Coordinates of C-alpha atoms in Angstrom, one line a residue:
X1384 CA 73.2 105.3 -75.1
X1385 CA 71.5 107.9 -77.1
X1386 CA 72.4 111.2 -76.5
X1387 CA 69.5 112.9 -74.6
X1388 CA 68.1 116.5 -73.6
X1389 CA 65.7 116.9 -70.5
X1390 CA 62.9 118.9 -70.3
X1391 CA 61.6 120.4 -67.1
X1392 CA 57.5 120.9 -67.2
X1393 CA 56.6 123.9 -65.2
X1394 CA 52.5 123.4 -66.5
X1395 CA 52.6 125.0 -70.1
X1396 CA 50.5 123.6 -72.5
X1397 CA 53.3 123.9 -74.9
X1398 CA 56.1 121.5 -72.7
X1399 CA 55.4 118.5 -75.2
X1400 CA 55.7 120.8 -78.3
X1401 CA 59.2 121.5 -77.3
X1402 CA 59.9 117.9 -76.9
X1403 CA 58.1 117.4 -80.7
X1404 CA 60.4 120.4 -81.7
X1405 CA 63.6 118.9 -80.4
X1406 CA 62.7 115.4 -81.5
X1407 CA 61.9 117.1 -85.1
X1408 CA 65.8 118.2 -85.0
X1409 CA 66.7 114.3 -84.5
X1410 CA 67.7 114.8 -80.8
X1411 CA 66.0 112.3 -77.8
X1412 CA 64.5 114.1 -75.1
X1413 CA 62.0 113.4 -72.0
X1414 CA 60.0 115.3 -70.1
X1415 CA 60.2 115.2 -66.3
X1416 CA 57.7 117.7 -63.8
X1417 CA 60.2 120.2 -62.5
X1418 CA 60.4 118.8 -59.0
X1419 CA 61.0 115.0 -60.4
X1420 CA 63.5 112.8 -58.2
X1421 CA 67.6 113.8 -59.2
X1422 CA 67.8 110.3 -60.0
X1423 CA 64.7 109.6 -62.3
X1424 CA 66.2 112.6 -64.6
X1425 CA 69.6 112.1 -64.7
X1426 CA 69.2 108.2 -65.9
X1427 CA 69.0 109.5 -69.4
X1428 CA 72.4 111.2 -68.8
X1429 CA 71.3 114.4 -70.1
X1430 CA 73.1 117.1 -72.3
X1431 CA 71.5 120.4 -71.5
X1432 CA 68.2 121.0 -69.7
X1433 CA 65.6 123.2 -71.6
X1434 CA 62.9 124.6 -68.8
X1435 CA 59.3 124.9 -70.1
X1436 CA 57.1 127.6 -69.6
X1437 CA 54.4 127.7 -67.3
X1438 CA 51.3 129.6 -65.4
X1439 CA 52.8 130.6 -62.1
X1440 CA 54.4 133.5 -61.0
X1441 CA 58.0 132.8 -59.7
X1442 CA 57.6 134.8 -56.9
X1443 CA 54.3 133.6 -55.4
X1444 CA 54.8 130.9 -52.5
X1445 CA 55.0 128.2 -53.2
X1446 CA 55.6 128.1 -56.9
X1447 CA 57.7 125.9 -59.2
X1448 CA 61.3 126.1 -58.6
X1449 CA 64.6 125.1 -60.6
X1450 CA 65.9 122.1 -58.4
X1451 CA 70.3 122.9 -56.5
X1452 CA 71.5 120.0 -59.0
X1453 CA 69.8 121.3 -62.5
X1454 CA 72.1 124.3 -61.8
X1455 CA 75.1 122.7 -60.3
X1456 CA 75.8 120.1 -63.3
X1457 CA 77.5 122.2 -65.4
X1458 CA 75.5 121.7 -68.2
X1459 CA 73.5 123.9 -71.0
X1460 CA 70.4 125.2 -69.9
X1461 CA 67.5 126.7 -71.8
X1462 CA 64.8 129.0 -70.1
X1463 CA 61.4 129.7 -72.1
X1464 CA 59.3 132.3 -70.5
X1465 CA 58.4 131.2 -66.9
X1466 CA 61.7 129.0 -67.3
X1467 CA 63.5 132.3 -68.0
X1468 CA 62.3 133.5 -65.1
X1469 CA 62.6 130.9 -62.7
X1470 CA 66.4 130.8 -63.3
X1471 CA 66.2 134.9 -62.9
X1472 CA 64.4 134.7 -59.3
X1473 CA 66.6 131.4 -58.2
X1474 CA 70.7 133.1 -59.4
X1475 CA 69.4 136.3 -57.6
X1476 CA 67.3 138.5 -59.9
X1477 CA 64.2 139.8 -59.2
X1478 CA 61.0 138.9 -61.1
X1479 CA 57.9 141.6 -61.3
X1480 CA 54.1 141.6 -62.6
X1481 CA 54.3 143.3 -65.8
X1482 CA 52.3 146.9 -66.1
X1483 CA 50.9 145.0 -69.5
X1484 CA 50.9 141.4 -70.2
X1485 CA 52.2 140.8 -73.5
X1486 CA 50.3 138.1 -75.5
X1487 CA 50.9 137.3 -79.2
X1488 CA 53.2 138.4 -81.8
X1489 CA 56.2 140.6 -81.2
X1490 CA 59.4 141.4 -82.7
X1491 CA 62.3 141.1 -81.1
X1492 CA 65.3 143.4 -81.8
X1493 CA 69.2 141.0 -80.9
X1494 CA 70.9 143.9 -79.2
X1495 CA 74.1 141.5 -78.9
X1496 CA 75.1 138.6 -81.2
X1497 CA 75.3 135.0 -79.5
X1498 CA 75.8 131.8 -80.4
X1499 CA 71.9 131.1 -79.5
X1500 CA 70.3 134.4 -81.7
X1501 CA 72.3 134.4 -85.0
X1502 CA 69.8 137.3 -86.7
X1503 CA 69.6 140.7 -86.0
X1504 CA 65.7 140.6 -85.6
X1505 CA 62.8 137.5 -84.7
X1506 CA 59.1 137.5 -85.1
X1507 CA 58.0 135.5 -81.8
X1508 CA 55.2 134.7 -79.6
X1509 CA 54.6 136.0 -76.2
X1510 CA 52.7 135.3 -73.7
X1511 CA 53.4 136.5 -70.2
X1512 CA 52.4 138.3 -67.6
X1513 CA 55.3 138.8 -65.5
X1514 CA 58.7 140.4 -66.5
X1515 CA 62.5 140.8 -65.4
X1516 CA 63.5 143.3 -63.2
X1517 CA 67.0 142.8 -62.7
X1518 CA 69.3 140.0 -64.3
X1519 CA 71.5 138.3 -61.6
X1520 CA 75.4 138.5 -61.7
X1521 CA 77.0 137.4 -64.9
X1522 CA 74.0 138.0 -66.9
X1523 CA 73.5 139.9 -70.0
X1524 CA 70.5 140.8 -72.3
X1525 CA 71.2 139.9 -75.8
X1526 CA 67.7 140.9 -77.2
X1527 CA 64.5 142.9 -76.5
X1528 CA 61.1 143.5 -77.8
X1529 CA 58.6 147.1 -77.2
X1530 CA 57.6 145.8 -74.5
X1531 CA 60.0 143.3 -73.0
X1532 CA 63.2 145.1 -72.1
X1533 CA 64.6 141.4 -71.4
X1534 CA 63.3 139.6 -74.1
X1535 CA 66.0 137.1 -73.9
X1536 CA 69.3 137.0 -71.4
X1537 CA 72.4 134.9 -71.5
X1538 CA 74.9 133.9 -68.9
X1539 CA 77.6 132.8 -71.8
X1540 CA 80.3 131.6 -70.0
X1541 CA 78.0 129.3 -67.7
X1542 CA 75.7 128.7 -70.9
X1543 CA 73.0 129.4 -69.4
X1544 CA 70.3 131.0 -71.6
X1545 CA 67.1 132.7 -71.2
X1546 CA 63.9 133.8 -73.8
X1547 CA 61.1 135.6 -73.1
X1548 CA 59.2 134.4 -76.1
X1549 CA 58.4 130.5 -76.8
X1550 CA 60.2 129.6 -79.8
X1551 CA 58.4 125.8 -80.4
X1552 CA 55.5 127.1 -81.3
X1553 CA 54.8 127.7 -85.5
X1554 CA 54.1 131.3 -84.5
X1555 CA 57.8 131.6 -83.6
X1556 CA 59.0 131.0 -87.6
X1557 CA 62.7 130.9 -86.9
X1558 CA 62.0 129.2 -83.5
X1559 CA 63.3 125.8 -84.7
X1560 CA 66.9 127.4 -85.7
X1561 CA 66.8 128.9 -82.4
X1562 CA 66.6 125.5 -80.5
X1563 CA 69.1 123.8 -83.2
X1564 CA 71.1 126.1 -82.1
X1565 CA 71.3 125.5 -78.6
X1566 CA 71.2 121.4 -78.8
X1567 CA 74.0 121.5 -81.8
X1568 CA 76.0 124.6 -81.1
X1569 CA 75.6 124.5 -77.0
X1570 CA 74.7 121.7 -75.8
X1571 CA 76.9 119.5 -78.7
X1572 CA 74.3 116.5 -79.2
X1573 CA 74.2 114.8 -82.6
X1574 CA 71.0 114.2 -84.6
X1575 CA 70.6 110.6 -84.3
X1576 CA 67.2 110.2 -82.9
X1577 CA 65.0 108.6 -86.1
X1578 CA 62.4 106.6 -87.1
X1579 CA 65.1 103.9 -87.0
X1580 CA 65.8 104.5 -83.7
X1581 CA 62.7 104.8 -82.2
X1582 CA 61.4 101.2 -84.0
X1583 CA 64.8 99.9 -82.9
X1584 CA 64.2 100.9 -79.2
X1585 CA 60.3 100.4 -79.0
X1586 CA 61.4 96.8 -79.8
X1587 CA 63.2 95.8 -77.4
X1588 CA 60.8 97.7 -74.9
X1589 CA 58.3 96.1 -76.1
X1590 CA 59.8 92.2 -76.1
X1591 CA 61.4 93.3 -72.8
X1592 CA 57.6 94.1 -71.2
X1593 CA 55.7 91.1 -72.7
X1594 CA 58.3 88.2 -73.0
X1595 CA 56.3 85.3 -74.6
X1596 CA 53.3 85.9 -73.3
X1597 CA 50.0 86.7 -75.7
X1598 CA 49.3 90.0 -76.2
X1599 CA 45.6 91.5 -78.0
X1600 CA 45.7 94.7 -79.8
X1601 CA 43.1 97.4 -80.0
X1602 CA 42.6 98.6 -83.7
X1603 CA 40.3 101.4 -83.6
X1604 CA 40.8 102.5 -87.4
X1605 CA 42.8 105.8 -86.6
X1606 CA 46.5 106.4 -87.4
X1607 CA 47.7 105.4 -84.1
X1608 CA 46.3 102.3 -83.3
X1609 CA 47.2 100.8 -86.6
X1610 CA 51.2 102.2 -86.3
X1611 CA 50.7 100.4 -82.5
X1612 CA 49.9 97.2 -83.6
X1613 CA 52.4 97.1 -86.6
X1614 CA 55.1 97.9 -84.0
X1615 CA 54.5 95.5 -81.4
X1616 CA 53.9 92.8 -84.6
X1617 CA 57.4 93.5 -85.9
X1618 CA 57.9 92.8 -82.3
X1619 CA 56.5 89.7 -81.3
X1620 CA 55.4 88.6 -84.3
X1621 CA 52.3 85.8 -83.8
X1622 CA 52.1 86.5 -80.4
X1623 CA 49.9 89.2 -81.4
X1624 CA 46.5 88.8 -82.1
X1625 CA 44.9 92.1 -83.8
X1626 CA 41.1 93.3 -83.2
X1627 CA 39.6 95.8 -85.0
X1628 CA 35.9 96.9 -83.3
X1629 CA 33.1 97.9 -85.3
X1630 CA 31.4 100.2 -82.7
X1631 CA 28.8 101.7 -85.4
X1632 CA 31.1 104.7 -84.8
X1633 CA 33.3 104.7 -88.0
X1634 CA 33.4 107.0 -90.9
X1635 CA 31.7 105.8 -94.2
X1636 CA 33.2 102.7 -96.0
X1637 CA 35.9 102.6 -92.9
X1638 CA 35.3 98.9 -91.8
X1639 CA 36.0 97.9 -95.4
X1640 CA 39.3 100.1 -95.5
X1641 CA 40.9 99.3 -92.5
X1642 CA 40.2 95.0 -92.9
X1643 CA 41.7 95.5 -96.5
X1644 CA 44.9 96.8 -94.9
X1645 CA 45.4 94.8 -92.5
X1646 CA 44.0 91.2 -93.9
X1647 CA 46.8 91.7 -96.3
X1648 CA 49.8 92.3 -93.2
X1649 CA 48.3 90.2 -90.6
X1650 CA 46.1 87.7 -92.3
X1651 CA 43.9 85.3 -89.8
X1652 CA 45.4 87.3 -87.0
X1653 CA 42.8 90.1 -87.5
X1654 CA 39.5 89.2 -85.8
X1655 CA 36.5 92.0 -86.4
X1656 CA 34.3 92.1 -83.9
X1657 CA 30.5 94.1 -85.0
X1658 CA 29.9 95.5 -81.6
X1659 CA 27.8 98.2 -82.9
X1660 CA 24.5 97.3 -81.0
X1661 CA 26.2 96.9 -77.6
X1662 CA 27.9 100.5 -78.0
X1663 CA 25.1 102.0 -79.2
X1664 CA 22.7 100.7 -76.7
X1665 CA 25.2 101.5 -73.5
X1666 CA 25.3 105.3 -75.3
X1667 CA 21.5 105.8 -75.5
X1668 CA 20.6 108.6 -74.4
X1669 CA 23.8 109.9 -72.8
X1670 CA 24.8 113.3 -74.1
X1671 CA 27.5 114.7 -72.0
X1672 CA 30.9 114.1 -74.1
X1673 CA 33.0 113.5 -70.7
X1674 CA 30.3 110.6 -70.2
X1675 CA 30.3 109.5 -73.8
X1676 CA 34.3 109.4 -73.8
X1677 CA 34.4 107.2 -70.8
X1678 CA 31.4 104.7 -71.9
X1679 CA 33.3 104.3 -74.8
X1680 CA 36.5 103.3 -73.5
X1681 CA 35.2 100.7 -70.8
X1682 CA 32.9 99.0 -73.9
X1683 CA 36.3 99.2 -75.6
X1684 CA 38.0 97.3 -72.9
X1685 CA 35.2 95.1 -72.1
X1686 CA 34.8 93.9 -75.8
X1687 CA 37.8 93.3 -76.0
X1688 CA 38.5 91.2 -72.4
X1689 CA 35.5 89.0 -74.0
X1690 CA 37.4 88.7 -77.0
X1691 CA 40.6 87.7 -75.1
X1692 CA 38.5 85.2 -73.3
X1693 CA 37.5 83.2 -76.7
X1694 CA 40.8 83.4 -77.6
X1695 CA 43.0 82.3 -74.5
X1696 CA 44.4 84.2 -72.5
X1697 CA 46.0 87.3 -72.9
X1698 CA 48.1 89.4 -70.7
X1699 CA 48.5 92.1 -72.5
X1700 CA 46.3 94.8 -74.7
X1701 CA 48.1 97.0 -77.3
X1702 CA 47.0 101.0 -77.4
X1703 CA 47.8 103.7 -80.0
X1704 CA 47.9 106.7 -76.7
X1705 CA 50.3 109.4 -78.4
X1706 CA 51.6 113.0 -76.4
X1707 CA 48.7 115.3 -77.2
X1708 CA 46.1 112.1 -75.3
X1709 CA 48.4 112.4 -72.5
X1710 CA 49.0 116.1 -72.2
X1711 CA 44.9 116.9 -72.6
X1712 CA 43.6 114.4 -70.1
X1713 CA 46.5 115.2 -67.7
X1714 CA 44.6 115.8 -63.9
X1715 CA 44.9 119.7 -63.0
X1716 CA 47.3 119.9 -60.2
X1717 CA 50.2 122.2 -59.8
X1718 CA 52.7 120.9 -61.9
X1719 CA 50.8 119.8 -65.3
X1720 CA 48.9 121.3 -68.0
X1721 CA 45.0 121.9 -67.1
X1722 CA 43.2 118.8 -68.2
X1723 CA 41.2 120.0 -71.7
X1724 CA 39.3 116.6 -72.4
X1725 CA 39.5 112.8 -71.1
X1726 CA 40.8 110.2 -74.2
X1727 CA 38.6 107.3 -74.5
X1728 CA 42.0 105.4 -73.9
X1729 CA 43.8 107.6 -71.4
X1730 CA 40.8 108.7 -69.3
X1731 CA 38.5 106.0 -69.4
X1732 CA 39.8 103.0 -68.8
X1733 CA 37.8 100.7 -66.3
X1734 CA 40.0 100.5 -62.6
X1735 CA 39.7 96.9 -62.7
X1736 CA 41.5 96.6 -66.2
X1737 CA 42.3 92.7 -66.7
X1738 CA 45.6 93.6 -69.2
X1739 CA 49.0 95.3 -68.7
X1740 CA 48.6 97.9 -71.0
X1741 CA 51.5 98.2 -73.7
X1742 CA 51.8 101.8 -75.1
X1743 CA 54.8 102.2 -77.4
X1744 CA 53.3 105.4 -78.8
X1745 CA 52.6 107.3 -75.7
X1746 CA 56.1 109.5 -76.1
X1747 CA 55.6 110.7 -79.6
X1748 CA 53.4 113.1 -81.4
X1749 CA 51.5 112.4 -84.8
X1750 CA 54.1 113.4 -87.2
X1751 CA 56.4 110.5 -85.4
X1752 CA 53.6 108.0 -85.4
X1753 CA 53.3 108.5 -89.3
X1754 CA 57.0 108.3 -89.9
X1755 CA 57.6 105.1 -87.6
X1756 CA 54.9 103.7 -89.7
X1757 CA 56.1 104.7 -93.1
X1758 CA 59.4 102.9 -91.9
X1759 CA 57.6 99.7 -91.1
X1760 CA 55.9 99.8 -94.6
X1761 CA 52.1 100.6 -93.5
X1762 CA 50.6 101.5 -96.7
X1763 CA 50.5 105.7 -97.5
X1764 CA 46.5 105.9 -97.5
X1765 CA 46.7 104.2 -94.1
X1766 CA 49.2 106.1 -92.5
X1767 CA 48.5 109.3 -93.7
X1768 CA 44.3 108.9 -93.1
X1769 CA 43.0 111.8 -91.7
X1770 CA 43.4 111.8 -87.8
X1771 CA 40.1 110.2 -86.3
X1772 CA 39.3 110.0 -82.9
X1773 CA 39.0 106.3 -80.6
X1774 CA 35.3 107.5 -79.5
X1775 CA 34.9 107.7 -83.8
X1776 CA 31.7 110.1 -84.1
X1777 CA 30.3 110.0 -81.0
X1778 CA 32.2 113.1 -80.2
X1779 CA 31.2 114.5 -83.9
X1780 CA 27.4 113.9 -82.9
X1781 CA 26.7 116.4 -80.3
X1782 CA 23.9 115.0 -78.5
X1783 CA 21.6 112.2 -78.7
X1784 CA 23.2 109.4 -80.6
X1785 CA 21.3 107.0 -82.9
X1786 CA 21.8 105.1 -86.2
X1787 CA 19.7 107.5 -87.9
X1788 CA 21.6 110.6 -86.7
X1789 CA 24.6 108.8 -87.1
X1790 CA 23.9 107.7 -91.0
X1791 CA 23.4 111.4 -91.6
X1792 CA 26.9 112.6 -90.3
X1793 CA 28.2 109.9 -91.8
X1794 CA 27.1 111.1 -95.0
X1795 CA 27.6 114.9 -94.5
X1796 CA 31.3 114.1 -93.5
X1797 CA 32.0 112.1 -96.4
X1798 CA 30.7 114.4 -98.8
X1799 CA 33.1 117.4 -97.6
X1800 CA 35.9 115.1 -97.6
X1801 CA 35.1 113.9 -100.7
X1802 CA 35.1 117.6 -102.0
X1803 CA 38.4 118.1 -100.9
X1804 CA 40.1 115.9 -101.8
X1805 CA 39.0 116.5 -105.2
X1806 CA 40.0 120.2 -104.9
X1807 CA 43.5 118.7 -103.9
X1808 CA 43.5 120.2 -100.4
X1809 CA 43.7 116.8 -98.7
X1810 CA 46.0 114.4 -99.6
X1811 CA 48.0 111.6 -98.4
X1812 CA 51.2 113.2 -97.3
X1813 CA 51.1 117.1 -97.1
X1814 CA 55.1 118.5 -96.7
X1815 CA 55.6 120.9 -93.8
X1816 CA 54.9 124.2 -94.8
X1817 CA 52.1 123.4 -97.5
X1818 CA 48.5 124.7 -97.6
X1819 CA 47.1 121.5 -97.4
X1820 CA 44.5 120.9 -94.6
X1821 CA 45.8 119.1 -91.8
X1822 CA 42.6 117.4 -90.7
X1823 CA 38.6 118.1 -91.9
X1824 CA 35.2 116.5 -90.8
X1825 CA 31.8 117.3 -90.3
X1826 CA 30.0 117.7 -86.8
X1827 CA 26.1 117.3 -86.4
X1828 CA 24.8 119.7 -83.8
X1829 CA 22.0 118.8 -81.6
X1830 CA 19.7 121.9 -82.8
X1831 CA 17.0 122.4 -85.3
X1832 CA 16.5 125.4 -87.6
X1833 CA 14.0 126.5 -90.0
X1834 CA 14.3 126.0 -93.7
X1835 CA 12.0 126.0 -97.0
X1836 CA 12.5 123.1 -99.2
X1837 CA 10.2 123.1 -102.3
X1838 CA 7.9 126.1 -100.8
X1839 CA 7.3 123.8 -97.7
X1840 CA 8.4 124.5 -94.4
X1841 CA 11.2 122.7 -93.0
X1842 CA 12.5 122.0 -89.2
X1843 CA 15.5 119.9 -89.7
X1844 CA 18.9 119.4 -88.3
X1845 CA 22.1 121.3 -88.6
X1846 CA 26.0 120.3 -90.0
X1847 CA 28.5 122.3 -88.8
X1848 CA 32.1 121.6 -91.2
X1849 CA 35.3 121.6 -89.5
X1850 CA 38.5 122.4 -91.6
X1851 CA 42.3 123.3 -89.8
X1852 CA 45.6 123.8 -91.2
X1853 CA 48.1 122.2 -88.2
X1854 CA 51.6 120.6 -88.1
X1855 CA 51.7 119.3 -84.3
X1856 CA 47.9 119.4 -83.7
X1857 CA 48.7 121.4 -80.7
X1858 CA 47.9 124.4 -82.2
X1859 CA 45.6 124.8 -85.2
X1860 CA 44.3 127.6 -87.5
X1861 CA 40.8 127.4 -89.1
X1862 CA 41.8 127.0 -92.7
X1863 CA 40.4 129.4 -95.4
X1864 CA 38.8 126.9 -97.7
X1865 CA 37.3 129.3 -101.1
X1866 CA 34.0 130.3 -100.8
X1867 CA 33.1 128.5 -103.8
X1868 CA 34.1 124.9 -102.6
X1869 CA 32.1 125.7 -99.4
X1870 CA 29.0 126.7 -101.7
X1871 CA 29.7 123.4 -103.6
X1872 CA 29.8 121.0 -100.1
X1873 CA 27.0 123.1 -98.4
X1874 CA 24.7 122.4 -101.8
X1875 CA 25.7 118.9 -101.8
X1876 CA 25.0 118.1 -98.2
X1877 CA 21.8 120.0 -98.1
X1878 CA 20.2 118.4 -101.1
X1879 CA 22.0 114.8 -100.9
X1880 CA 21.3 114.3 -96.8
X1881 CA 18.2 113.7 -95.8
X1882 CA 17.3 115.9 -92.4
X1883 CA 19.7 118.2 -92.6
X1884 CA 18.9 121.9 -94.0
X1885 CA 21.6 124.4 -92.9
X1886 CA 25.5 124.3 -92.8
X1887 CA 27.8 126.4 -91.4
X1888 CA 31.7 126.6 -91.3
X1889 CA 33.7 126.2 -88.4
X1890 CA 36.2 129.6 -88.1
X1891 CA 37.4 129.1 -84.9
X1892 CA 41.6 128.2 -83.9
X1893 CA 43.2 126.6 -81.4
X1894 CA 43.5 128.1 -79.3
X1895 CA 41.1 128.9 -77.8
X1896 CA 38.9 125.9 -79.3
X1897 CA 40.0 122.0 -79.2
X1898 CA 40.1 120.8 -82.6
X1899 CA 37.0 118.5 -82.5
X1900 CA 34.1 120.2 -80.7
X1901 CA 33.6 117.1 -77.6

């Protein structure tokens, strides 16, 4: 069995970035909510526990606790921010409100070497609003920031360990040594967690959950669905039958890209389906996104049960659902992240769904998906495709949705893609690290403004351009395209798309924003 690391989700946003950080080290892990059944976590016969952060207070009733067995296994465990805390409050130390919450960067100063912090200083991220007190017996600090006197505590003989800051996140630059160090050095597991491995395991899920029965899979176009359907093919083969929707969604020349690809791996076993009259007639005149999201995943599912029907039967229907779909249409409760937007194919799928859904995506994050299909020999401009969302532009056209605004999106998005790419800031496989834009579009608003074209008035529409440097797509920063390339697009767009007579450039991170705007 491979060796494993559980997580315990207190409600951070940032719990699945740990997993993709410890998964990026070549280590299995799964995430469990801190108050999951003994037996559900240790079935993966963990090696260490790491405990997420989270927005509670440790000391407020009722709030998330570390369960009697997590601490009696004898086993590593790690504690990031409210995790640090919870094991403070639950040994017998006392957790406080801090006189000043302390959010964003920070140094942090080791005030005693450990096997954890191997550098004398760290650049982290904080964000808290509570702080330690007093450490319980057996505790140390081993390193401290201006403004967090226990910026990280260790209990070495137990090994149990504590940080203050959250060392997944990119902000954290030496935050990926620090949890190397406790999964190698602490906890003892070996990196054998790889795109091998996870194709070799999603297999025999996958054969175990559909047997010999039919299954339909759901190409949207994006990354994801495609990596989905060329794992459950290596799977069950011509069991599979492969349908790609035109929805009237897509990007320009998309339908022609995506059959291309996949006539060539699949042959007869893809079936296009031009649905773009059905989607777009459902979608008139709806302009909420939440709405739009879930019209678009029941058409979804209803084209495809009618395909399924001309076909024969079929049990099961294939979906490209990765972490970050999961983690931002999660329900707000106590024990998950606040839901930020419903997926078309988490959130709004009909209740009386005619397939088993088969998901062998769901548990990893983009840069897996892309490496799982670079393993199974998906071709580079496929895999590495700019990300695209299942609801395709809907959530790009804020507001009203027709052919015609559609056409001009279509067109405005192209063009600034286009651009970049020729400027070399796109490309098909950017390394960690690199400058290169993780994902770029355009977004047509649903406002007018006033222009002057040729001495006439004009009253036309407005292109906003969207442009972020990410690894994880958890986080994102707006990326600082020149001025000169903007001028170029913006020239372009305005005199090459008819209606639209104003752009304007996108500077906004995420946090606080979501990456596309619906």
């Amino acid at each position: 069995m491979t060796e494993a690391i559980a997580i315990l989700d207190f409600g951070s946003q940032y719990t699945q970035l740990i997993a993709r950080r410890v998964r990026e080290l070549n280590v299995y892990c799964e995430i469990f909510p801190w108050d999951a059944p003994q037996a559900d976590i240790t079935a993966i016969q963990p090696q260490g526990y790491i405990l997420s952060g989270g927005p509670s207070s440790a000391y407020e009733e009722n709030a998330p606790i570390i369960q009697d067995f997590i601490l009696q296994a004898d086993l590593p465990i790690l504690g990031i921010c409210y995790g640090m805390q919870a094991i403070c409050l639950k040994l017998g130390g006392e957790v406080i409100p801090a006189e000043a919450r302390e959010y964003g960067h920070a140094d942090i100063h080791v005030t005693e070497r450990n096997v954890l912090l191997q550098e004398d200083h760290y650049k982290v991220w904080m964000s808290h609003g509570d702080r330690i007190a007093s450490l319980p017996a057996g505790f140390r600090v081993i390193a401290t920031s201006q403004n967090s006197p226990f910026g990280a505590i260790a209990d070495a003989g137990n090994r149990i360990f504590g940080l203050q800051f959250h060392p997944e996140v990119h902000h954290t630059p030496l935050g990926k040594e620090i949890l190397r160090a406790f999964l190698m050095d602490i906890c003892g597991v070996a990196p054998s967690w790889t795109a091998d491995a996870i194709i070799d395991q999603s297999i025999k899920a996958i054969r175990q959950q559909v047997g010999t029965e039919k299954v339909l899979s759901a190409v949207s176009g994006g990354v994801d669905s495609s990596v989905a359907t060329a794992l459950v093919y290596q799977a069950v083969g011509k069991q599979l039958s492969a349908v790609f929707v035109d929805h009237g969604l897509l990007r320009k020349n998309e339908r022609e890209t995506v059959e291309k690809a996949f006539r060539g791996k699949f042959g007869s076993q893809l079936i296009t389906v031009d649905a773009e009259e059905n989607f777009l007639a459902k979608l008139h005149g709806k302009q909420d996104p939440e709405e739009k999201r879930k019209i678009i995943g029941e058409t979804f599912i209803r084209t495809f049960e009618a395909e399924a029907n001309k076909i024969g039967k079929m049990p099961f229907l294939v979906q490209g659902t990765i972490y970050p779909d999961v983690v931002e249409s999660s329900a707000p409760d106590r024990n998950k992240a606040e839901r930020i937007k419903s997926h078309h194919n988490v959130g709004g799928l009909p209740k009386d769904l005619d397939f088993q859904l088969v998901e062998p995506l769901r548990y990893l994050f983009k840069d897996e998906v892309r490496k799982v299909g670079e393993a199974l020999g998906l071709p580079s401009e496929l895999v590495w495709r700019q990300p695209f969302p299942g609801p395709g532009l809907a959530v790009r056209c804020l507001g009203e949705l027709t052919r015609e605004r559609l056409h001009t999106l279509r067109e405005a998005d192209a063009i600034f893609t286009d651009e970049l790419a020729a400027a070399g800031l796109i490309s098909q496989r950017p390394e960690e690290g690199s400058p290169q834009i993780g994902q770029a579009f355009a977004v047509l608003l649903p406002v007018r403004s006033v222009g002057v074209m040729g001495d006439q008035r004009t009253y036309q529409e407005v292109i906003a351009l969207r442009a972020v440097n990410t690894q994880d797509f958890m986080t994102a920063n707006w990326a600082q395209i020149p001025f000169e390339l903007l001028g170029k697009v913006s020239h372009r767009i305005v005199n090459e798309v008819k209606g639209v007579n104003r752009v304007v450039y996108d500077i906004t991170g995420k946090p606080p924003a979501t990456i596309e705007w619906e």
